[in-house]
Short mmCIF file of C-alpha atoms in Angstrom, two decimals:
data_model
loop_
_atom_site.label_atom_id
_atom_site.label_comp_id
_atom_site.label_asym_id
_atom_site.label_seq_id
_atom_site.Cartn_x
_atom_site.Cartn_y
_atom_site.Cartn_z
CA UNK A 19 16.14 71.99 170.59
CA UNK A 20 18.89 73.04 168.18
CA UNK A 21 22.14 71.11 168.49
CA UNK A 22 24.05 74.38 168.95
CA UNK A 23 21.89 75.11 171.99
CA UNK A 24 22.48 71.64 173.40
CA UNK A 25 26.24 72.04 173.05
CA UNK A 26 26.06 75.45 174.76
CA UNK A 27 24.02 73.94 177.57
CA UNK A 28 26.64 71.21 177.96
CA UNK A 29 29.40 73.80 178.10
CA UNK A 30 27.57 75.63 180.87
CA UNK A 31 26.78 72.42 182.74
CA UNK A 32 30.38 71.20 182.52
CA UNK A 33 31.50 74.35 184.36
CA UNK A 34 29.33 73.40 187.33
CA UNK A 35 30.76 69.89 187.66
CA UNK A 36 33.39 69.23 190.28
CA UNK A 37 36.19 67.51 188.34
CA UNK A 38 36.86 65.29 191.34
CA UNK A 39 33.20 64.39 191.99
CA UNK A 40 33.66 60.70 191.36
CA UNK A 41 30.28 59.73 192.77
CA UNK A 42 28.43 61.77 190.14
CA UNK A 43 30.22 59.90 187.39
CA UNK A 44 29.61 56.52 189.04
CA UNK A 45 25.92 57.23 189.53
CA UNK A 46 25.46 57.99 185.83
CA UNK A 47 27.50 55.00 184.71
CA UNK A 48 25.38 52.78 186.95
CA UNK A 49 22.25 54.34 185.47
CA UNK A 50 23.47 53.64 181.94
CA UNK A 51 24.31 50.06 182.92
CA UNK A 52 20.80 49.46 184.23
CA UNK A 53 19.25 50.95 181.10
CA UNK A 54 21.30 48.64 178.87
CA UNK A 55 20.51 45.57 180.95
CA UNK A 56 16.80 46.37 181.13
CA UNK A 57 16.57 47.10 177.39
CA UNK A 58 18.59 44.19 176.01
CA UNK A 59 15.65 42.75 174.07
CA UNK A 60 14.92 46.14 172.54
CA UNK A 61 18.57 46.61 171.57
CA UNK A 62 18.79 43.11 170.09
CA UNK A 63 15.64 43.63 168.05
CA UNK A 64 16.97 46.89 166.61
CA UNK A 65 20.31 45.46 165.51
CA UNK A 66 18.61 42.40 164.03
CA UNK A 67 16.52 44.71 161.86
CA UNK A 68 19.65 46.49 160.67
CA UNK A 69 21.65 43.48 159.53
CA UNK A 70 20.42 40.29 161.08
CA UNK A 71 22.80 39.97 164.00
CA UNK A 72 21.84 37.21 166.43
CA UNK A 73 21.21 37.73 170.13
CA UNK A 74 24.33 35.64 170.82
CA UNK A 75 26.60 37.83 168.68
CA UNK A 76 24.93 41.02 169.90
CA UNK A 77 25.69 40.10 173.48
CA UNK A 78 29.22 38.75 172.96
CA UNK A 79 30.47 41.43 170.54
CA UNK A 80 28.40 44.42 171.62
CA UNK A 81 26.55 44.48 174.94
CA UNK A 82 29.12 42.52 176.95
CA UNK A 83 31.88 44.92 175.81
CA UNK A 84 29.82 47.90 176.92
CA UNK A 85 28.87 46.39 180.28
CA UNK A 86 32.47 45.34 180.92
CA UNK A 87 33.62 48.88 180.16
CA UNK A 88 31.20 50.27 182.72
CA UNK A 89 32.26 47.69 185.29
CA UNK A 90 35.94 48.52 184.72
CA UNK A 91 35.42 52.23 185.36
CA UNK A 92 33.18 51.66 188.38
CA UNK A 93 35.95 49.57 189.95
CA UNK A 94 38.89 51.74 188.92
CA UNK A 95 37.56 55.29 188.73
CA UNK A 96 38.90 56.31 192.13
CA UNK A 97 42.46 55.26 191.34
CA UNK A 98 42.32 56.62 187.78
CA UNK A 99 41.14 60.02 189.03
CA UNK A 100 43.56 60.28 191.91
CA UNK A 101 46.41 62.78 191.35
CA UNK A 102 49.52 60.82 190.43
CA UNK A 103 52.64 61.76 192.34
CA UNK A 104 55.85 61.80 190.28
CA UNK A 105 59.49 62.45 191.10
CA UNK A 106 60.70 66.02 191.49
CA UNK A 107 64.09 66.82 189.97
CA UNK A 108 66.93 68.45 191.89
CA UNK A 109 66.48 71.93 190.45
CA UNK A 110 62.87 72.03 191.73
CA UNK A 111 63.60 71.02 195.31
CA UNK A 112 62.14 71.60 197.82
CA UNK A 113 58.84 70.73 196.20
CA UNK A 114 56.52 67.99 195.06
CA UNK A 115 55.10 67.16 191.62
CA UNK A 116 51.75 65.66 190.69
CA UNK A 117 49.70 65.01 187.57
CA UNK A 118 46.01 65.84 187.82
CA UNK A 119 43.52 64.29 185.39
CA UNK A 120 40.83 66.80 184.54
CA UNK A 121 37.90 66.51 182.10
CA UNK A 122 38.36 68.02 178.67
CA UNK A 123 34.80 69.39 178.68
CA UNK A 124 32.35 68.62 175.86
CA UNK A 125 32.99 65.57 173.71
CA UNK A 126 31.63 64.60 170.29
CA UNK A 127 31.63 60.87 169.58
CA UNK A 128 30.85 59.79 166.01
CA UNK A 129 30.09 56.08 166.02
CA UNK A 130 30.35 53.36 163.38
CA UNK A 131 27.63 51.11 161.96
CA UNK A 132 29.35 47.71 161.99
CA UNK A 133 29.31 47.36 165.79
CA UNK A 134 26.92 50.21 166.50
CA UNK A 135 26.53 49.72 170.25
CA UNK A 136 30.12 48.88 171.09
CA UNK A 137 31.75 51.51 168.87
CA UNK A 138 29.35 54.25 169.99
CA UNK A 139 28.88 53.53 173.68
CA UNK A 140 32.38 52.37 174.66
CA UNK A 141 33.97 55.75 173.91
CA UNK A 142 30.98 57.51 175.49
CA UNK A 143 31.47 55.48 178.68
CA UNK A 144 35.17 56.37 178.81
CA UNK A 145 34.36 60.05 178.25
CA UNK A 146 31.73 60.08 181.00
CA UNK A 147 34.09 58.24 183.36
CA UNK A 148 36.64 61.00 182.75
CA UNK A 149 34.05 63.60 183.80
CA UNK A 150 32.93 65.03 180.46
CA UNK A 151 29.61 65.93 178.86
CA UNK A 152 28.93 64.15 175.57
CA UNK A 153 27.04 64.30 172.32
CA UNK A 154 26.82 61.00 170.47
CA UNK A 155 26.24 60.88 166.72
CA UNK A 156 25.62 57.21 165.85
CA UNK A 157 25.94 56.02 162.27
CA UNK A 158 22.73 56.54 160.31
CA UNK A 159 23.57 53.47 158.20
CA UNK A 160 22.44 51.27 161.11
CA UNK A 161 19.25 53.30 161.44
CA UNK A 162 17.37 51.13 163.92
CA UNK A 163 20.23 50.98 166.41
CA UNK A 164 20.69 54.73 166.10
CA UNK A 165 17.04 55.24 167.05
CA UNK A 166 17.28 52.68 169.86
CA UNK A 167 20.23 54.47 171.48
CA UNK A 168 18.51 57.82 171.00
CA UNK A 169 15.37 56.61 172.74
CA UNK A 170 17.14 54.98 175.69
CA UNK A 171 19.56 57.82 176.34
CA UNK A 172 17.54 60.92 175.47
CA UNK A 173 14.55 59.81 177.54
CA UNK A 174 16.68 59.13 180.62
CA UNK A 175 19.54 61.64 180.66
CA UNK A 176 19.43 65.44 180.58
CA UNK A 177 20.55 66.82 177.22
CA UNK A 178 23.01 69.16 178.93
CA UNK A 179 24.93 66.07 180.10
CA UNK A 180 24.45 63.32 177.49
CA UNK A 181 22.59 63.51 174.20
CA UNK A 182 22.18 61.35 171.08
CA UNK A 183 21.87 63.36 167.88
CA UNK A 184 20.16 61.48 165.06
CA UNK A 185 20.70 62.18 161.38
CA UNK A 186 22.93 61.59 158.41
CA UNK A 187 25.71 63.35 156.54
CA UNK A 188 24.10 66.79 156.84
CA UNK A 189 23.80 66.51 160.63
CA UNK A 190 27.36 65.20 160.98
CA UNK A 191 28.65 68.05 158.83
CA UNK A 192 26.80 70.50 161.07
CA UNK A 193 28.35 68.98 164.19
CA UNK A 194 31.84 69.33 162.72
CA UNK A 195 31.43 73.10 162.48
CA UNK A 196 30.93 73.37 166.26
CA UNK A 197 33.68 73.89 168.80
CA UNK A 198 33.88 70.75 170.91
CA UNK A 199 36.75 70.06 173.29
CA UNK A 200 37.43 66.66 171.69
CA UNK A 201 36.17 64.65 168.71
CA UNK A 202 36.28 60.87 168.70
CA UNK A 203 35.56 59.22 165.34
CA UNK A 204 35.33 55.58 164.31
CA UNK A 205 34.98 54.80 160.61
CA UNK A 206 36.71 54.82 157.26
CA UNK A 207 39.99 56.53 156.46
CA UNK A 208 38.20 58.63 153.82
CA UNK A 209 35.72 60.11 156.29
CA UNK A 210 38.43 60.29 158.96
CA UNK A 211 40.30 62.77 156.79
CA UNK A 212 37.18 64.94 156.57
CA UNK A 213 36.74 64.87 160.34
CA UNK A 214 40.42 65.66 160.91
CA UNK A 215 40.34 68.61 158.52
CA UNK A 216 37.18 70.04 160.10
CA UNK A 217 38.61 69.65 163.61
CA UNK A 218 41.78 71.47 162.56
CA UNK A 219 39.72 74.59 161.74
CA UNK A 220 38.94 74.95 165.46
CA UNK A 221 42.12 73.30 166.80
CA UNK A 222 40.06 70.48 168.29
CA UNK A 223 42.03 67.40 169.36
CA UNK A 224 40.85 64.18 167.73
CA UNK A 225 41.00 60.45 168.14
CA UNK A 226 40.53 58.61 164.86
CA UNK A 227 39.83 54.88 164.90
CA UNK A 228 40.10 53.92 161.25
CA UNK A 229 41.03 50.66 159.51
CA UNK A 230 43.23 49.26 156.80
CA UNK A 231 44.23 45.95 155.28
CA UNK A 232 45.09 43.76 158.24
CA UNK A 233 47.15 40.70 157.26
CA UNK A 234 47.23 37.26 158.84
CA UNK A 235 50.53 35.47 158.29
CA UNK A 236 50.68 31.67 158.37
CA UNK A 237 54.27 30.52 158.51
CA UNK A 238 55.52 26.98 157.94
CA UNK A 239 55.95 26.79 161.73
CA UNK A 240 52.25 27.33 162.43
CA UNK A 241 49.70 24.99 163.93
CA UNK A 242 47.47 24.83 160.86
CA UNK A 243 44.34 23.48 162.53
CA UNK A 244 44.37 26.19 165.20
CA UNK A 245 45.22 28.88 162.65
CA UNK A 246 42.42 27.90 160.27
CA UNK A 247 39.78 27.59 163.00
CA UNK A 248 40.58 30.97 164.53
CA UNK A 249 40.96 32.76 161.20
CA UNK A 250 37.65 31.49 159.84
CA UNK A 251 35.85 32.56 163.01
CA UNK A 252 37.50 36.01 163.06
CA UNK A 253 37.14 36.68 159.35
CA UNK A 254 33.48 35.75 158.98
CA UNK A 255 32.27 37.11 162.30
CA UNK A 256 29.71 39.80 161.43
CA UNK A 257 30.09 38.66 157.78
CA UNK A 258 33.56 40.18 157.72
CA UNK A 259 32.27 43.64 158.61
CA UNK A 260 34.87 44.04 161.36
CA UNK A 261 37.67 46.62 161.26
CA UNK A 262 40.18 44.23 162.84
CA UNK A 263 39.19 41.13 160.87
CA UNK A 264 41.97 39.44 158.89
CA UNK A 265 41.73 41.24 155.55
CA UNK A 266 43.92 38.79 153.64
CA UNK A 267 46.16 35.79 154.27
CA UNK A 268 49.87 35.39 153.61
CA UNK A 269 50.51 31.63 153.58
CA UNK A 270 53.86 29.93 153.20
CA UNK A 271 53.80 28.38 149.73
CA UNK A 272 54.73 24.94 151.04
CA UNK A 273 51.42 24.90 153.00
CA UNK A 274 49.18 26.55 150.47
CA UNK A 275 47.08 23.64 149.22
CA UNK A 276 46.97 21.95 152.60
CA UNK A 277 45.88 25.09 154.39
CA UNK A 278 43.14 25.87 151.85
CA UNK A 279 41.61 22.45 152.52
CA UNK A 280 41.63 23.08 156.28
CA UNK A 281 40.03 26.50 155.79
CA UNK A 282 37.30 24.86 153.73
CA UNK A 283 36.76 22.26 156.46
CA UNK A 284 36.03 24.92 159.07
CA UNK A 285 33.81 26.97 156.77
CA UNK A 286 31.75 23.82 156.20
CA UNK A 287 31.78 22.98 159.90
CA UNK A 288 30.62 26.43 161.01
CA UNK A 289 27.74 26.42 158.48
CA UNK A 290 27.72 30.03 157.36
CA UNK A 291 24.51 29.61 155.44
CA UNK A 292 21.85 32.07 154.32
CA UNK A 293 19.49 32.88 157.20
CA UNK A 294 21.89 31.31 159.71
CA UNK A 295 21.55 32.92 163.14
CA UNK A 296 25.36 33.21 163.41
CA UNK A 297 25.97 34.87 160.04
CA UNK A 298 24.77 38.37 159.23
CA UNK A 299 23.79 40.02 155.98
CA UNK A 300 25.67 42.93 154.43
CA UNK A 301 24.53 46.21 155.96
CA UNK A 302 23.11 47.80 152.79
CA UNK A 303 22.93 47.58 149.01
CA UNK A 304 25.78 50.03 148.45
CA UNK A 305 28.23 47.89 150.41
CA UNK A 306 26.80 44.72 148.89
CA UNK A 307 27.46 45.93 145.33
CA UNK A 308 30.94 47.10 146.27
CA UNK A 309 31.78 43.63 147.61
CA UNK A 310 30.43 41.55 144.76
CA UNK A 311 32.37 43.75 142.34
CA UNK A 312 35.56 42.65 144.15
CA UNK A 313 34.88 38.96 143.45
CA UNK A 314 37.00 37.77 140.52
CA UNK A 315 35.13 34.67 139.35
CA UNK A 316 38.30 33.22 137.84
CA UNK A 317 39.99 33.25 141.24
CA UNK A 318 37.28 31.70 143.41
CA UNK A 319 38.51 28.70 145.40
CA UNK A 320 35.40 28.45 147.53
CA UNK A 321 32.08 30.31 147.71
CA UNK A 322 31.29 33.29 145.55
CA UNK A 323 27.50 32.95 145.67
CA UNK A 324 25.28 35.80 146.77
CA UNK A 325 21.65 36.88 146.96
CA UNK A 326 20.72 40.41 145.93
CA UNK A 327 17.35 40.40 147.68
CA UNK A 328 18.68 39.32 151.09
CA UNK A 329 22.13 41.00 150.82
CA UNK A 330 23.74 37.63 151.61
CA UNK A 331 27.26 36.82 150.44
CA UNK A 332 28.60 33.41 151.33
CA UNK A 333 32.14 33.07 152.70
CA UNK A 334 34.42 33.34 149.71
CA UNK A 335 38.08 32.36 149.42
CA UNK A 336 40.06 33.74 146.48
CA UNK A 337 43.39 32.32 145.34
CA UNK A 338 46.08 33.19 142.78
CA UNK A 339 45.87 36.74 144.11
CA UNK A 340 48.59 39.29 143.47
CA UNK A 341 49.24 42.67 145.04
CA UNK A 342 47.82 44.55 142.02
CA UNK A 343 44.39 42.92 142.09
CA UNK A 344 41.48 45.29 142.85
CA UNK A 345 40.68 43.39 146.05
CA UNK A 346 44.14 44.28 147.38
CA UNK A 347 43.72 48.02 146.85
CA UNK A 348 41.27 48.75 149.66
CA UNK A 349 40.01 47.35 152.94
CA UNK A 350 37.51 44.61 152.09
CA UNK A 351 35.12 44.85 155.06
CA UNK A 352 33.15 41.82 154.01
CA UNK A 353 33.23 38.00 153.74
CA UNK A 354 35.87 37.79 151.03
CA UNK A 355 39.24 36.28 151.92
CA UNK A 356 42.09 36.61 149.40
CA UNK A 357 45.06 34.28 149.87
CA UNK A 358 48.59 35.18 148.82
CA UNK A 359 51.72 33.07 149.26
CA UNK A 360 55.32 33.72 150.26
CA UNK A 361 58.46 31.60 150.38
CA UNK A 362 60.75 33.72 152.56
CA UNK A 363 59.58 35.18 155.88
CA UNK A 364 61.92 38.18 155.90
CA UNK A 365 61.16 39.10 152.30
CA UNK A 366 57.45 38.93 153.08
CA UNK A 367 57.90 41.29 156.05
CA UNK A 368 59.88 43.65 153.83
CA UNK A 369 56.93 43.77 151.42
CA UNK A 370 54.54 44.60 154.27
CA UNK A 371 56.76 47.51 155.28
CA UNK A 372 56.10 49.08 151.86
CA UNK A 373 52.36 49.23 152.57
CA UNK A 374 50.28 51.51 154.79
CA UNK A 375 50.37 50.53 158.46
CA UNK A 376 47.27 48.43 159.20
CA UNK A 377 45.01 48.63 162.23
CA UNK A 378 45.80 45.00 163.13
CA UNK A 379 48.12 42.19 162.15
CA UNK A 380 48.27 38.52 163.05
CA UNK A 381 51.02 35.93 163.00
CA UNK A 382 50.56 32.19 163.30
CA UNK A 383 53.89 30.65 164.18
CA UNK A 384 55.65 28.79 166.98
CA UNK A 385 59.08 30.01 165.88
CA UNK A 386 60.63 32.52 168.31
CA UNK A 387 62.73 34.22 165.60
CA UNK A 388 59.67 34.80 163.43
CA UNK A 389 57.73 36.20 166.38
CA UNK A 390 60.60 38.53 167.20
CA UNK A 391 60.89 39.78 163.62
CA UNK A 392 57.12 40.28 163.36
CA UNK A 393 57.03 42.39 166.54
CA UNK A 394 60.20 44.39 165.99
CA UNK A 395 60.11 45.08 162.25
CA UNK A 396 56.43 45.43 161.40
CA UNK A 397 54.44 48.45 162.64
CA UNK A 398 50.67 48.11 163.08
CA UNK A 399 47.98 49.23 165.52
CA UNK A 400 47.75 46.02 167.54
CA UNK A 401 47.21 42.33 167.07
CA UNK A 402 47.80 38.76 168.15
CA UNK A 403 50.24 35.93 167.78
CA UNK A 404 48.39 32.65 167.15
CA UNK A 405 44.97 34.25 167.31
CA UNK A 406 42.89 37.02 165.73
CA UNK A 407 40.69 39.84 167.11
CA UNK A 408 40.86 38.65 170.72
CA UNK A 409 43.26 41.41 171.81
CA UNK A 410 40.22 43.72 171.86
CA UNK A 411 38.80 41.79 174.80
CA UNK A 412 41.62 42.72 177.19
CA UNK A 413 40.90 46.08 178.85
CA UNK A 414 44.55 46.25 179.94
CA UNK A 415 45.60 46.64 176.29
CA UNK A 416 45.08 49.89 174.37
CA UNK A 417 43.16 49.82 171.11
CA UNK A 418 44.02 52.19 168.28
CA UNK A 419 45.75 52.57 164.95
CA UNK A 420 48.99 54.03 163.72
CA UNK A 421 49.66 56.10 160.63
CA UNK A 422 46.74 55.89 158.20
CA UNK A 423 44.94 53.36 160.41
CA UNK A 424 44.27 55.89 163.15
CA UNK A 425 45.34 58.40 165.75
CA UNK A 426 45.01 57.85 169.49
CA UNK A 427 43.83 54.93 171.59
CA UNK A 428 41.22 53.87 174.13
CA UNK A 429 39.91 50.95 176.25
CA UNK A 430 40.45 50.76 180.01
CA UNK A 431 42.78 53.34 181.49
CA UNK A 432 43.78 54.41 177.99
CA UNK A 433 40.21 55.54 177.32
CA UNK A 434 40.20 57.53 180.54
CA UNK A 435 43.44 59.23 179.51
CA UNK A 436 42.13 59.92 175.99
CA UNK A 437 39.26 62.00 177.39
CA UNK A 438 41.31 63.71 180.11
CA UNK A 439 43.82 66.52 180.23
CA UNK A 440 46.88 65.49 182.19
CA UNK A 441 47.62 68.66 184.13
CA UNK A 442 51.12 68.82 185.65
CA UNK A 443 51.52 70.75 188.91
CA UNK A 444 54.70 71.60 190.81
CA UNK A 445 54.21 72.87 194.37
CA UNK A 446 57.19 74.54 196.02
CA UNK A 447 57.90 75.49 199.61
CA UNK A 448 58.38 79.20 200.31
CA UNK A 449 61.57 78.93 202.32
CA UNK A 450 65.15 77.83 201.83
CA UNK A 451 65.58 78.81 198.18
CA UNK A 452 69.12 79.52 196.88
CA UNK A 453 69.62 82.59 194.70
CA UNK A 454 71.62 81.02 191.89
CA UNK A 455 68.84 81.36 189.23
CA UNK A 456 68.30 85.06 189.92
CA UNK A 457 70.30 88.02 188.51
CA UNK A 458 72.91 89.24 188.64
CA UNK A 459 74.51 86.27 186.89
CA UNK A 460 78.09 85.11 187.39
CA UNK A 461 80.41 82.37 186.23
CA UNK A 462 80.16 80.78 189.67
CA UNK A 463 76.36 80.66 189.45
CA UNK A 464 76.59 79.18 185.94
CA UNK A 465 78.91 76.44 187.13
CA UNK A 466 76.43 75.49 189.85
CA UNK A 467 73.51 75.60 187.36
CA UNK A 468 75.38 73.17 185.09
CA UNK A 469 75.85 70.76 187.96
CA UNK A 470 72.20 70.91 189.03
CA UNK A 471 70.61 70.73 185.60
#
């Protein structure tokens, strides 16, 4: 079946859905949950073929996120869908005001390869919870996971409700010519611009989850052991192929040598070795070559070894880095960790303000003034104080970028809102209305209008 025909079928099917039929949505979310649970081994096998991710990491960073999303919406769908009563101003009395959440219609979700289940299925789940029909275009770079999702979904859901469209750049380009009611994209800023431009041709609203160079700041008021342990875990999770991983470190110069030694200790302790079950390979040769070309051999403090045949790059720390180095010109998205130093906290923040707003930022400090300055002066998508990445695990927090790191947000209720139209309704009584807003006008009526408004 042609994808244009599938989209048309979804448009027709969406017209038959009762926007307030919560049970229909729950039934399909429960069905998806059971399919994921019953096919965990199949899903784990597929992602291992793509880039060697262990069952442990697949569950903790992929499947558990998806299952928790489903559980959240099953528990909260009734309250999220309920019309929200708001205050009615004086000029609209006697009346009542409510906001109704209605489905947008047909949604296109374009997933990413680095967390192919989480970053494809989490937005799909939010869109279905909000009452929409969906077409999912997973990333073709993680080919096996794309085929796994296609098999599970397309064999168990009607195409007019939920469909996985396989393919590469040509198929994605084709999808972007169609008139969806919303496009949700996760990926690079470069491709995000292409998606945004294509959506603008049809005035399609978009959510763009992009990336950027996310800093981790280690002040001279930080707990160094905790900072090093959490940074090493967050940076080298998925071999650094994480959009919210610490991209580079800013370390107070008085701690530089000491902190490097602690970082090395935890890299050694965690044993990120070739063929380790808790350390993945680089997704493909193109990304592998890009990464090794960023390694300046004269600036290697630790690591730097790699294997072309297995696409393995060991955790690598680079020092004596400056802002003009090639590795500081783009998001790294791999197991390379450049370390810069600073001697004045406020001057360092001022430098960050000159850069593009990152998707995430992290501060390690126990100083209240530094925390306050970090939160109030520095704009970024989201982040942590004294940790990294873990803010993604709280469904009560929105996830999304700002500026060049993205547009829009999701997770929890924010995902429901992203895929809904918030329709405002004022209902008035049909008796007791004064005539002051109707012609003929007079100075007396104007004086009353000024008091009311």
